[in-house]
Short mmCIF file of C-alpha atoms in Angstrom, two decimals:
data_model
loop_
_atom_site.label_atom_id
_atom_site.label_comp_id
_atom_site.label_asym_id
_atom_site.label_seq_id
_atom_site.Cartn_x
_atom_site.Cartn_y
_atom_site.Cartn_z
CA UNK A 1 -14.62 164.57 69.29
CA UNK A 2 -11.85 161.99 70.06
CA UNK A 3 -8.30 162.86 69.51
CA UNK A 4 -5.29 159.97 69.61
CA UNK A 5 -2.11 160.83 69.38
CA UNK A 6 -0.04 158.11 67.49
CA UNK A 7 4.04 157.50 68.08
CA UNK A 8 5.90 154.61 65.77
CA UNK A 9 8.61 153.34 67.78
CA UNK A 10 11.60 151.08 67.26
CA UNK A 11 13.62 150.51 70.67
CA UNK A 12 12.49 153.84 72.12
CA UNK A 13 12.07 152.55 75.46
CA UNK A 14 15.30 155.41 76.54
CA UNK A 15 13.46 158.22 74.88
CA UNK A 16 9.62 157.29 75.12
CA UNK A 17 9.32 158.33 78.74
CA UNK A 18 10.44 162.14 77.44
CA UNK A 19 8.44 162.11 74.63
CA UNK A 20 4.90 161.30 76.58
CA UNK A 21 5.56 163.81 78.88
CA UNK A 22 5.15 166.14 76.57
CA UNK A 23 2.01 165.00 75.40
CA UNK A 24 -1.18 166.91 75.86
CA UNK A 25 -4.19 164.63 78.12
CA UNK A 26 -6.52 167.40 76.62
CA UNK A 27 -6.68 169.53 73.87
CA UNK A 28 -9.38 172.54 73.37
CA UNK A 29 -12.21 171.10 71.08
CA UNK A 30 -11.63 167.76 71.60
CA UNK A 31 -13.56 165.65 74.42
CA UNK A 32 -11.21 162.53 74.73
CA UNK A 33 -7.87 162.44 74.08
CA UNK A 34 -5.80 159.13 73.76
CA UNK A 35 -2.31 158.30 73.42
CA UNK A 36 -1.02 155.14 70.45
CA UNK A 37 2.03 153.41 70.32
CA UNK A 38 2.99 151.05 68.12
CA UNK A 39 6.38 149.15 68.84
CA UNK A 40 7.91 148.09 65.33
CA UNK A 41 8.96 144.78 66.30
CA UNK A 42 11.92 146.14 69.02
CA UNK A 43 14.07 144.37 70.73
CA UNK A 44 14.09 146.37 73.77
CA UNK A 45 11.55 147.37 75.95
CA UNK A 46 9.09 149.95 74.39
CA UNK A 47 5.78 148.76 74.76
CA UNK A 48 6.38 148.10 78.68
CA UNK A 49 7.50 151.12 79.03
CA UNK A 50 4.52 152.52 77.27
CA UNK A 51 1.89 150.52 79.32
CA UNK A 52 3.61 151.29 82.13
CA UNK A 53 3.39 155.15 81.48
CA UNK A 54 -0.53 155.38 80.97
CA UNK A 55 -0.28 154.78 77.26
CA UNK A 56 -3.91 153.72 76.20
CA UNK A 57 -3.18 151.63 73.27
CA UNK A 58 -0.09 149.68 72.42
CA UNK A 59 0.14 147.77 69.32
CA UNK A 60 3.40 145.03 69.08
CA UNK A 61 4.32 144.15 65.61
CA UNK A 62 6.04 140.73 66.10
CA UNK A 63 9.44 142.15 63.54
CA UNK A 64 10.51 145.25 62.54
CA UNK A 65 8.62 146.24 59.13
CA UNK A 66 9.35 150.04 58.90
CA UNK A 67 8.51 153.31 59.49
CA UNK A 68 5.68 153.39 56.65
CA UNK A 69 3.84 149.59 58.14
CA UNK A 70 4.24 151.37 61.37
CA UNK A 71 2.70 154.26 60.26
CA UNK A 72 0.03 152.87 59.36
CA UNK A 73 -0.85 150.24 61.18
CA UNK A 74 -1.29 153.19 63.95
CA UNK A 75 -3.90 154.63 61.69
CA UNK A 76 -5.61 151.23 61.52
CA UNK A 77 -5.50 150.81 64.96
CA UNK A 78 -6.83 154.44 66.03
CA UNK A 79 -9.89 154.40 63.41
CA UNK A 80 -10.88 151.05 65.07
CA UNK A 81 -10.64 152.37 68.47
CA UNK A 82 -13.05 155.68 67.28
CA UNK A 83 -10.50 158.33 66.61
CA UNK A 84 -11.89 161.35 64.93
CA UNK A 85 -8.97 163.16 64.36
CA UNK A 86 -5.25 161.35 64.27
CA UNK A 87 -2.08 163.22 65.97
CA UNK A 88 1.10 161.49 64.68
CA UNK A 89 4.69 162.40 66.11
CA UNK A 90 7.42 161.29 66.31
CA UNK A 91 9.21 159.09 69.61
CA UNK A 92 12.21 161.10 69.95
CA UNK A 93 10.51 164.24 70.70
CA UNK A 94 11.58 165.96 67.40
CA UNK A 95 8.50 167.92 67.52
CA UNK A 96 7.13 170.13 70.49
CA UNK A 97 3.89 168.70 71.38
CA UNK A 98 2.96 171.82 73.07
CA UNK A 99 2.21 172.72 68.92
CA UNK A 100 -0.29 170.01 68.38
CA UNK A 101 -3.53 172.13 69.13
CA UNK A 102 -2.23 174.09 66.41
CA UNK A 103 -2.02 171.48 63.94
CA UNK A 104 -5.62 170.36 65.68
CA UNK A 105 -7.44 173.64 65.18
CA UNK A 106 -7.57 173.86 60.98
CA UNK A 107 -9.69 170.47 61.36
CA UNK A 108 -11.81 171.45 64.27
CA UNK A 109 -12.63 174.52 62.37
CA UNK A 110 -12.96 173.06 59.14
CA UNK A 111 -10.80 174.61 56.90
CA UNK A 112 -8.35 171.57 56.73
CA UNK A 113 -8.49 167.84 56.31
CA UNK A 114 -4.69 167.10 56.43
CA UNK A 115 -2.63 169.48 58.07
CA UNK A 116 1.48 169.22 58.16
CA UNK A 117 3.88 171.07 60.75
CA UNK A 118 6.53 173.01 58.77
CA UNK A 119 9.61 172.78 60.43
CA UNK A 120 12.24 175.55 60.93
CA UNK A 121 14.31 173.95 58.32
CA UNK A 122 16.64 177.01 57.47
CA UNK A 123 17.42 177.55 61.60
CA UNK A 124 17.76 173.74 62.44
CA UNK A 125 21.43 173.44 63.09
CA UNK A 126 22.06 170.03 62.72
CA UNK A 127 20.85 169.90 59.23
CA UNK A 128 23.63 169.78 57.03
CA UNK A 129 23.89 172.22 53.93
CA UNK A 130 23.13 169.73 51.80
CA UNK A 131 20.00 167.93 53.60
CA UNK A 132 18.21 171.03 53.98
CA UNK A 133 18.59 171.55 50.37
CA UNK A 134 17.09 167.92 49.78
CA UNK A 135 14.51 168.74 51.86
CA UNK A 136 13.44 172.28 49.94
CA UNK A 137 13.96 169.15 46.85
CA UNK A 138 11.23 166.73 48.58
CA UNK A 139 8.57 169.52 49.15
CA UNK A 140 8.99 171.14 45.96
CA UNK A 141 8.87 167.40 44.08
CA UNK A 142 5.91 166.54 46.32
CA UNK A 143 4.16 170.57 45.69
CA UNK A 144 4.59 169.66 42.29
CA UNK A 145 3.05 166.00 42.12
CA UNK A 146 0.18 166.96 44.43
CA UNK A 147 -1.25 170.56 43.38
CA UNK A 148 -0.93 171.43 47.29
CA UNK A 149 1.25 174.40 49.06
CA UNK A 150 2.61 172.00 51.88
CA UNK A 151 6.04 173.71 52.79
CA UNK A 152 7.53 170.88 54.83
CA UNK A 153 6.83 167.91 52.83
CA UNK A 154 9.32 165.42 54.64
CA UNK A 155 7.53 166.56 58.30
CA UNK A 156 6.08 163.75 60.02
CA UNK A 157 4.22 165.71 62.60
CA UNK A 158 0.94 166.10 60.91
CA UNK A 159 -2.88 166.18 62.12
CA UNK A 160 -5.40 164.39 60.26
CA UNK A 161 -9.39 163.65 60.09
CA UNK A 162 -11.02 160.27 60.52
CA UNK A 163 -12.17 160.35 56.75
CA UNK A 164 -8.45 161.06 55.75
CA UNK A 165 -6.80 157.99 57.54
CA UNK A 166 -9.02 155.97 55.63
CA UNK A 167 -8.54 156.76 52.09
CA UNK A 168 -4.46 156.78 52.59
CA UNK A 169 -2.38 153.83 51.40
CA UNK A 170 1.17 153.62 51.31
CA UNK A 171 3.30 151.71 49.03
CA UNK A 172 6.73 153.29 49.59
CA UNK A 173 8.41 150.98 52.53
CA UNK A 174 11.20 153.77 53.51
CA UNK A 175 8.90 156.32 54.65
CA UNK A 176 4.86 157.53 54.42
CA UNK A 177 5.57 161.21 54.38
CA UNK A 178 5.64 162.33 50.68
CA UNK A 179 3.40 159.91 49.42
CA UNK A 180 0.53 160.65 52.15
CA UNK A 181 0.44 164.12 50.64
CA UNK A 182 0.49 163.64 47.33
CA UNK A 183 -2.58 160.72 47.56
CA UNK A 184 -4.25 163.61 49.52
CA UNK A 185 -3.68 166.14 46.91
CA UNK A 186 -5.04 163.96 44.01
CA UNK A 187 -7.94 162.94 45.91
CA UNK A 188 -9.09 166.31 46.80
CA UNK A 189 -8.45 166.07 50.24
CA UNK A 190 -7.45 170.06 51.82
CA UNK A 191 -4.02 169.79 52.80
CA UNK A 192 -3.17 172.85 55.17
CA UNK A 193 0.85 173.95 56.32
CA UNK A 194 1.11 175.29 59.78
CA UNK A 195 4.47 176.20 61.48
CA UNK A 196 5.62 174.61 63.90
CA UNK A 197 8.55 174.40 66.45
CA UNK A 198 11.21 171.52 67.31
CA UNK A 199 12.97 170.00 70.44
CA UNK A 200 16.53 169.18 70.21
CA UNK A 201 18.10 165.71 69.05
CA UNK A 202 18.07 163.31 71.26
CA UNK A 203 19.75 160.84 69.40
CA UNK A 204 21.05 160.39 65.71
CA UNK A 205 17.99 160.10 63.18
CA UNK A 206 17.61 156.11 62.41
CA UNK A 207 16.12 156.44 59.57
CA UNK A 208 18.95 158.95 57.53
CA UNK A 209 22.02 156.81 57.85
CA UNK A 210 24.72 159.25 56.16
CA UNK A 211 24.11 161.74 53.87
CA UNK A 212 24.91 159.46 50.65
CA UNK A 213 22.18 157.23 52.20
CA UNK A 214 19.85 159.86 52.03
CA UNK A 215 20.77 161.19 49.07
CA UNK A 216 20.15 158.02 47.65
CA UNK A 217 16.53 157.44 49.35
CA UNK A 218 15.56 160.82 48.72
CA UNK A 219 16.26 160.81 45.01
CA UNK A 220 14.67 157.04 44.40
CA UNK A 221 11.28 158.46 46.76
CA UNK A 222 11.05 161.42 44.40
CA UNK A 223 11.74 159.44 41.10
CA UNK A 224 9.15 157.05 42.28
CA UNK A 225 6.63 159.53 43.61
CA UNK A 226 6.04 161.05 39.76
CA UNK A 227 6.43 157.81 38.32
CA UNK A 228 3.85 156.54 40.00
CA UNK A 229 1.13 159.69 40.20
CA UNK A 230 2.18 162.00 37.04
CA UNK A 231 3.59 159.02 34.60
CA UNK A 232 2.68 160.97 31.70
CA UNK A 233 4.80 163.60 32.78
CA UNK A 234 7.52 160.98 33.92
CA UNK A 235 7.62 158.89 30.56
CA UNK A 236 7.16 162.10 28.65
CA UNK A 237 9.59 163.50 30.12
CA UNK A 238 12.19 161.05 29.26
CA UNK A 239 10.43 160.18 26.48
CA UNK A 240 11.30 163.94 24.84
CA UNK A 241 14.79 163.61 26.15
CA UNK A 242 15.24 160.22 23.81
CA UNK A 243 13.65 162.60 20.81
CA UNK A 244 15.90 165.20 21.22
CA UNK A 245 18.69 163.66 21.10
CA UNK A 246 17.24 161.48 17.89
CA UNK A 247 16.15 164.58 15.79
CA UNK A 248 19.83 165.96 16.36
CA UNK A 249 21.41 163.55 15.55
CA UNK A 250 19.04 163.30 12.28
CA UNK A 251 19.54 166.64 11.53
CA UNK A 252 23.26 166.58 11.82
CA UNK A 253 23.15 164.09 8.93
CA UNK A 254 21.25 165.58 7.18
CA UNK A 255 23.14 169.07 7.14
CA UNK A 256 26.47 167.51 6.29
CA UNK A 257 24.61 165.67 3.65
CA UNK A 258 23.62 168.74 2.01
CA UNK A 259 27.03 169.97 2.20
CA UNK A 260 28.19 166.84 0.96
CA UNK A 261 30.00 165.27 3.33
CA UNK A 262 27.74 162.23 4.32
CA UNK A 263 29.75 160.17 3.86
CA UNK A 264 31.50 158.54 7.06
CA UNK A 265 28.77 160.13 9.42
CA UNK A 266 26.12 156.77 9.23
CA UNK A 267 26.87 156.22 13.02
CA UNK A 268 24.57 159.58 13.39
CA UNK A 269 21.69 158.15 11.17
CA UNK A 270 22.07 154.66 13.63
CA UNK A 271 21.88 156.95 16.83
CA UNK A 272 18.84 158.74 15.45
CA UNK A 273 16.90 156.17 14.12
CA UNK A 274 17.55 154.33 17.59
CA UNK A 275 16.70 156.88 19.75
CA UNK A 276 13.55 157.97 18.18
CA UNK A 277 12.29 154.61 18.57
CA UNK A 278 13.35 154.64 21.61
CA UNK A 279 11.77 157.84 22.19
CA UNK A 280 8.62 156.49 20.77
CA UNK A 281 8.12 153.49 22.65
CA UNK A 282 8.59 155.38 26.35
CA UNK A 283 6.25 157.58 24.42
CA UNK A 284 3.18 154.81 23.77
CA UNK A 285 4.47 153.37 27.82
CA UNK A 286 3.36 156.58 29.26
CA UNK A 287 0.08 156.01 27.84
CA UNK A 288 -0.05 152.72 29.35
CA UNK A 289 1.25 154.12 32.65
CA UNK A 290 -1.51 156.88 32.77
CA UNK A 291 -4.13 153.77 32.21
CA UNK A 292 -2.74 152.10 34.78
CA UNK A 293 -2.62 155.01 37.67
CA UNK A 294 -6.40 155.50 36.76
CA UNK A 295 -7.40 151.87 37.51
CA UNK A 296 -5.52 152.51 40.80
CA UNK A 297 -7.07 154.96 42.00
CA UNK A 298 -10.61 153.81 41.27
CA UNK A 299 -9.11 150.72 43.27
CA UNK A 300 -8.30 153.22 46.39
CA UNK A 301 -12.40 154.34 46.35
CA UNK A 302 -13.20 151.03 46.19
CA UNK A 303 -10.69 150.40 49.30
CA UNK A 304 -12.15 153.60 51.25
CA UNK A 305 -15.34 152.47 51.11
CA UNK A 306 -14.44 148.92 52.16
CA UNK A 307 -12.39 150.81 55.17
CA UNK A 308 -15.66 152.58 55.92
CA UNK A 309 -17.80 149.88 56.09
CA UNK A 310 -15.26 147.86 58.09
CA UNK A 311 -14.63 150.35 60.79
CA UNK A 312 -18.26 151.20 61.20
CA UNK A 313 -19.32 147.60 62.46
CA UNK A 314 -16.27 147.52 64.59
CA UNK A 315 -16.61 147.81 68.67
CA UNK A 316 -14.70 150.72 69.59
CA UNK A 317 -12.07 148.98 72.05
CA UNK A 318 -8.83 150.38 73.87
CA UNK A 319 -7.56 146.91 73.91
CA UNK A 320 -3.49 146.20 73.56
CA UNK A 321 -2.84 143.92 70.47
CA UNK A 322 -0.30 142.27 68.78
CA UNK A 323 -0.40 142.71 64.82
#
């Protein structure tokens, strides 16, 4: 059973050395286990540093093209090289990797396909007020969209089997942790929540810059997430809103008509006839949406079983690349 450990980095040469080690050389039911780095295109120097501390594969993306291309390129890269099971974590030792047989064991045992460390969110002091309540937001949206019980949706320290890493796809360029899940959770894949404990920061997280900024993100991942896998729900959703607001307005009308004073009030018969066909046509789009998200995922079995094929006429190699 091979286990390798993946870390995205951008310019992480400072806090790389910390973070590795940390990192377990072996871990109880697993035979070989291999560290993965993959520089993001940074301009410092990360993947010297992690050749030059044992690392056993280093992958240099010539720019920087984001936490999700990072993400999974590393996945990519370790099912190529053999993995069985996939470790990824995070370079600025956010997580304790003394916590990574636990997210491990729910695979070896077979209970678990995915498994996600849940994060002390409500005892992590530098979480504002508000983030941790966007975070509760994230898991809920994700629990939601996906049909699983993950509590720490937003946690990128997560374990996962060979089979996993190749049905996932991500689409979302800002970040690969809600979407992961919720592709699991619609393809029947058993997503498992462990707890799991955290280092101090290091540094300032790169990828929330401000709270509006993640405000922001966070909202447009979550809008995104249901209008892509639930868009009946979405366009119903907004669909009914359109209809409510249509039928009032109708109805209005059509009580001071019966009172007799219609006259003056057309502007309510415009509004309803408006947004009813308004409401009708987001109506008829969610149809078209729901077609749509069916064709893509027969796409994604036609993708895994591409993956599949691909990886199992490929050499197993430990070879640095560029990508």
């Amino acid at each position: 059973m091979k286990l390798i450990i993946q870390i995205p980095c951008f310019n992480e040469a400072e806090s790389l050395p910390v973070t590795l080690a940390e990192l377990p050389r072996e871990v109880a039911g697993c035979s070989v286990v291999e560290w993965l780095v993959i520089d993001d295109g940074s301009s410092d120097q990360t993947a010297e540093v992690a050749r030059s501390l044992g690392v056993d594969h280093v992958v240099r993306l010539p720019v920087n093209r984001g936490l999700a291309m990072a993400f999974m390129t590393g996945l990519e890269t370790a099912l190529a090289a053999g993995a069985d099971i996939i470790v990824n974590t995070d370079a600025d030792n956010q997580y304790d990797a003394r916590d990574i047989p636990t997210l491990v064991q729910p695979i070896l045992r077979g209970e678990a396909e995915l498994v996600v460390g849940e994060r002390p969110i409500s005892d992590t002091e530098h979480f504002s007020w508000l983030k941790k309540r966007l975070q509760r937001l994230g898991s809920w949206a994700v629990r939601l969209a996906s049909g699983t019980q993950v509590a720490d949706a937003p946690s990128g320290f997560r374990a996962m089997s060979r089979g996993v890493a190749e049905r996932l796809n991500v689409f979302n360029s800002y970040t690969y942790t809600l979407e992961t899940i919720i592709q699991a959770g619609r393809s029947n894949i058993r997503v498992a929540s462990v707890p799991i404990r955290t280092n101090a920061d290091m540094r300032p997280s790169r990828l929330v810059k401000g709270i509006a900024n993640y405000v922001k993100r966070s909202m447009t991942t979550i809008v995104r997430i249901f209008a892509t896998y639930k868009p009946l729900m979405f366009f119903w959703l907004i669909s009914s809103i359109f209809m409510l607001i249509g039928f009032g307005a109708g109805l209005r009308y059509l009580v001071l008509r019966l009172l007799g004073q219609g006259e003056g009030h057309i502007q309510s018969v415009i509004l309803a006839a408006a947004c009813v066909t308004i409401g009708l046509l987001i109506f008829v789009l969610g149809f078209l949406a729901d077609l749509l998200s069916v064709n893509r995922r027969l796409l994604e079995r036609i993708e895994w079983r591409l993956r599949r094929l691909e990886y199992s006429r490929l050499p197993k190699s430990g070879r640095d690349s560029e990508s």
